[in-house]
mmCIF file of C-alpha atoms in Angstrom:
data_model
loop_
_atom_site.group_PDB
_atom_site.id
_atom_site.type_symbol
_atom_site.label_atom_id
_atom_site.label_comp_id
_atom_site.label_asym_id
_atom_site.label_seq_id
_atom_site.Cartn_x
_atom_site.Cartn_y
_atom_site.Cartn_z
ATOM 1 C CA MET A 1 15.939 19.333 19.059
ATOM 2 C CA THR A 2 17.005 15.384 17.814
ATOM 3 C CA SER A 3 14.806 13.443 15.685
ATOM 4 C CA ASN A 4 14.993 10.109 15.757
ATOM 5 C CA ASN A 5 12.988 9.429 12.218
ATOM 6 C CA ALA A 6 15.773 8.514 9.321
ATOM 7 C CA PHE A 7 14.477 10.514 6.582
ATOM 8 C CA THR A 8 16.731 10.559 3.258
ATOM 9 C CA ASN A 9 14.790 13.728 2.147
ATOM 10 C CA PRO A 10 14.880 16.852 3.930
ATOM 11 C CA GLY A 11 11.069 18.361 4.766
ATOM 12 C CA ASP A 12 10.627 14.625 5.207
ATOM 13 C CA ARG A 13 7.724 14.576 7.871
ATOM 14 C CA GLU A 14 5.865 11.342 8.559
ATOM 15 C CA TYR A 15 2.210 11.447 9.832
ATOM 16 C CA PRO A 16 -0.164 8.557 10.127
ATOM 17 C CA ILE A 17 -2.920 8.158 7.364
ATOM 18 C CA GLU A 18 -6.052 9.546 7.915
ATOM 19 C CA GLU A 19 -8.007 8.867 5.384
ATOM 20 C CA ARG A 20 -11.752 9.731 5.644
ATOM 21 C CA ASP A 21 -13.386 7.126 3.722
ATOM 22 C CA LEU A 22 -11.207 3.995 5.977
ATOM 23 C CA SER A 23 -12.090 2.596 9.495
ATOM 24 C CA GLU A 24 -9.147 3.523 11.972
ATOM 25 C CA GLU A 25 -7.891 -0.078 11.964
ATOM 26 C CA GLN A 26 -8.119 0.088 8.517
ATOM 27 C CA ASN A 27 -6.064 3.191 8.580
ATOM 28 C CA GLU A 28 -3.050 2.237 10.706
ATOM 29 C CA HIS A 29 -2.930 -0.707 8.591
ATOM 30 C CA LEU A 30 -2.254 1.360 5.484
ATOM 31 C CA THR A 31 0.142 3.397 7.399
ATOM 32 C CA LYS A 32 1.885 0.875 8.396
ATOM 33 C CA SER A 33 2.354 -1.075 5.125
ATOM 34 C CA LEU A 34 2.804 2.854 3.688
ATOM 35 C CA ARG A 35 5.973 2.408 5.935
ATOM 36 C CA ALA A 36 7.559 -1.239 5.204
ATOM 37 C CA VAL A 37 6.577 -0.178 1.453
ATOM 38 C CA ARG A 38 8.801 2.940 2.154
ATOM 39 C CA ASN A 39 11.861 1.039 4.399
ATOM 40 C CA ASN A 40 12.256 -1.732 1.622
ATOM 41 C CA PRO A 41 15.326 -1.905 0.097
ATOM 42 C CA ALA A 42 13.859 -4.407 -2.365
ATOM 43 C CA THR A 43 10.735 -1.726 -2.907
ATOM 44 C CA PRO A 44 11.105 0.177 -6.709
ATOM 45 C CA PRO A 45 12.219 3.932 -6.107
ATOM 46 C CA ALA A 46 8.972 4.899 -7.801
ATOM 47 C CA LEU A 47 6.187 3.479 -5.046
ATOM 48 C CA GLN A 48 8.830 4.652 -2.007
ATOM 49 C CA ASP A 49 8.741 8.111 -2.984
ATOM 50 C CA ILE A 50 4.437 7.400 -3.348
ATOM 51 C CA ALA A 51 4.693 6.017 0.189
ATOM 52 C CA ARG A 52 6.767 9.332 1.037
ATOM 53 C CA LYS A 53 3.853 11.144 -0.662
ATOM 54 C CA MET A 54 1.401 9.691 1.227
ATOM 55 C CA LEU A 55 2.965 9.058 4.675
ATOM 56 C CA GLY A 56 4.660 13.023 3.881
ATOM 57 C CA GLY A 57 0.764 14.537 3.944
ATOM 58 C CA ARG A 58 1.832 15.446 0.233
ATOM 59 C CA LEU A 59 -0.850 13.156 -1.690
ATOM 60 C CA GLU A 60 -3.501 11.401 -0.546
ATOM 61 C CA LEU A 61 -4.622 7.439 -1.906
ATOM 62 C CA LYS A 62 -7.925 9.605 -3.857
ATOM 63 C CA ASP A 63 -4.889 10.802 -5.440
ATOM 64 C CA VAL A 64 -2.209 8.685 -6.386
ATOM 65 C CA LEU A 65 -3.680 7.486 -9.896
ATOM 66 C CA ASP A 66 -3.750 11.327 -10.932
ATOM 67 C CA ASP A 67 -0.224 11.879 -10.030
ATOM 68 C CA PRO A 68 1.800 11.103 -12.517
ATOM 69 C CA SER A 69 4.329 9.200 -11.345
ATOM 70 C CA GLY A 70 1.970 7.309 -9.275
ATOM 71 C CA TYR A 71 -0.044 6.351 -11.906
ATOM 72 C CA ARG A 72 3.406 5.031 -13.436
ATOM 73 C CA ALA A 73 4.531 3.101 -10.343
ATOM 74 C CA LEU A 74 1.451 0.849 -10.155
ATOM 75 C CA THR A 75 1.161 0.500 -13.137
ATOM 76 C CA ASP A 76 4.422 -0.810 -13.860
ATOM 77 C CA GLY A 77 3.621 -3.113 -10.871
ATOM 78 C CA ILE A 78 0.874 -4.032 -11.822
ATOM 79 C CA ALA A 79 1.444 -5.097 -15.708
ATOM 80 C CA GLY A 80 5.382 -7.015 -14.229
ATOM 81 C CA MET A 81 2.557 -8.931 -12.331
ATOM 82 C CA ARG A 82 0.309 -10.169 -14.993
ATOM 83 C CA ASP A 83 3.476 -10.990 -17.057
ATOM 84 C CA SER A 84 4.988 -13.020 -14.385
ATOM 85 C CA TRP A 85 1.218 -14.734 -14.085
ATOM 86 C CA ARG A 86 0.644 -15.566 -17.486
ATOM 87 C CA SER A 87 4.540 -17.262 -17.607
ATOM 88 C CA MET A 88 3.583 -19.449 -14.215
ATOM 89 C CA SER A 89 2.272 -23.042 -15.058
ATOM 90 C CA PRO A 90 -1.076 -23.667 -14.048
ATOM 91 C CA GLN A 91 -0.362 -25.851 -10.792
ATOM 92 C CA ASP A 92 1.952 -22.597 -9.966
ATOM 93 C CA ARG A 93 -0.778 -20.475 -10.731
ATOM 94 C CA GLN A 94 -3.050 -22.879 -7.781
ATOM 95 C CA ALA A 95 -0.338 -23.022 -5.885
ATOM 96 C CA VAL A 96 -0.630 -18.715 -5.275
ATOM 97 C CA ARG A 97 -4.522 -19.002 -5.391
ATOM 98 C CA ALA A 98 -4.238 -21.320 -1.927
ATOM 99 C CA LYS A 99 -1.679 -18.879 -0.252
ATOM 100 C CA VAL A 100 -3.746 -15.832 -1.094
ATOM 101 C CA GLU A 101 -7.402 -17.227 0.271
ATOM 102 C CA GLU A 102 -4.816 -18.689 2.886
ATOM 103 C CA LYS A 103 -4.026 -15.298 3.689
ATOM 104 C CA ALA A 104 -7.058 -13.192 3.812
ATOM 105 C CA GLU A 105 -8.685 -16.337 5.992
ATOM 106 C CA GLU A 106 -6.338 -15.271 8.580
ATOM 107 C CA ALA A 107 -6.461 -11.816 7.883
ATOM 108 C CA GLU A 108 -9.836 -12.460 8.163
ATOM 109 C CA ALA A 109 -9.813 -13.943 11.829
ATOM 110 C CA GLU A 110 -7.333 -11.477 12.866
ATOM 111 C CA GLY A 111 -9.997 -9.221 11.971
ATOM 112 C CA VAL A 112 -7.558 -7.256 9.277
ATOM 113 C CA GLY A 113 -8.853 -6.628 5.598
ATOM 114 C CA ALA A 114 -12.619 -6.275 7.210
ATOM 115 C CA SER A 115 -15.069 -5.501 4.732
ATOM 116 C CA TYR A 116 -15.186 -2.337 3.533
ATOM 117 C CA ARG A 117 -17.528 0.260 5.004
ATOM 118 C CA PRO A 118 -17.572 4.124 4.413
ATOM 119 C CA ARG A 119 -17.733 6.410 7.676
ATOM 120 C CA GLU A 120 -20.794 8.925 8.212
ATOM 121 C CA ALA A 121 -20.039 12.096 6.920
#
């Protein structure tokens, strides 16, 4: 049987994310985002590894920070963003805020990132 999936590691498989506390749309968005992270050559390898683990069903979202490599990858990324933010001029910060607000309004209009509603157990 031939597969059209180009996985780099033997045994890698891809599963749609099915987090219990997320809606179907949120799970679809998370799956799409993880695929983008995994496939983006500019993404740090540690984050690509987390995406692979999640898509492979070996790591759940709730466990990312408990995984030592996941914790390091996320906190290193946040530290870099913090440093970049601190080095920006007030005008640049305001431009970033305006762009984020614009993107959030677009997403809300499209129904993406709708308010969090836990699923019934």
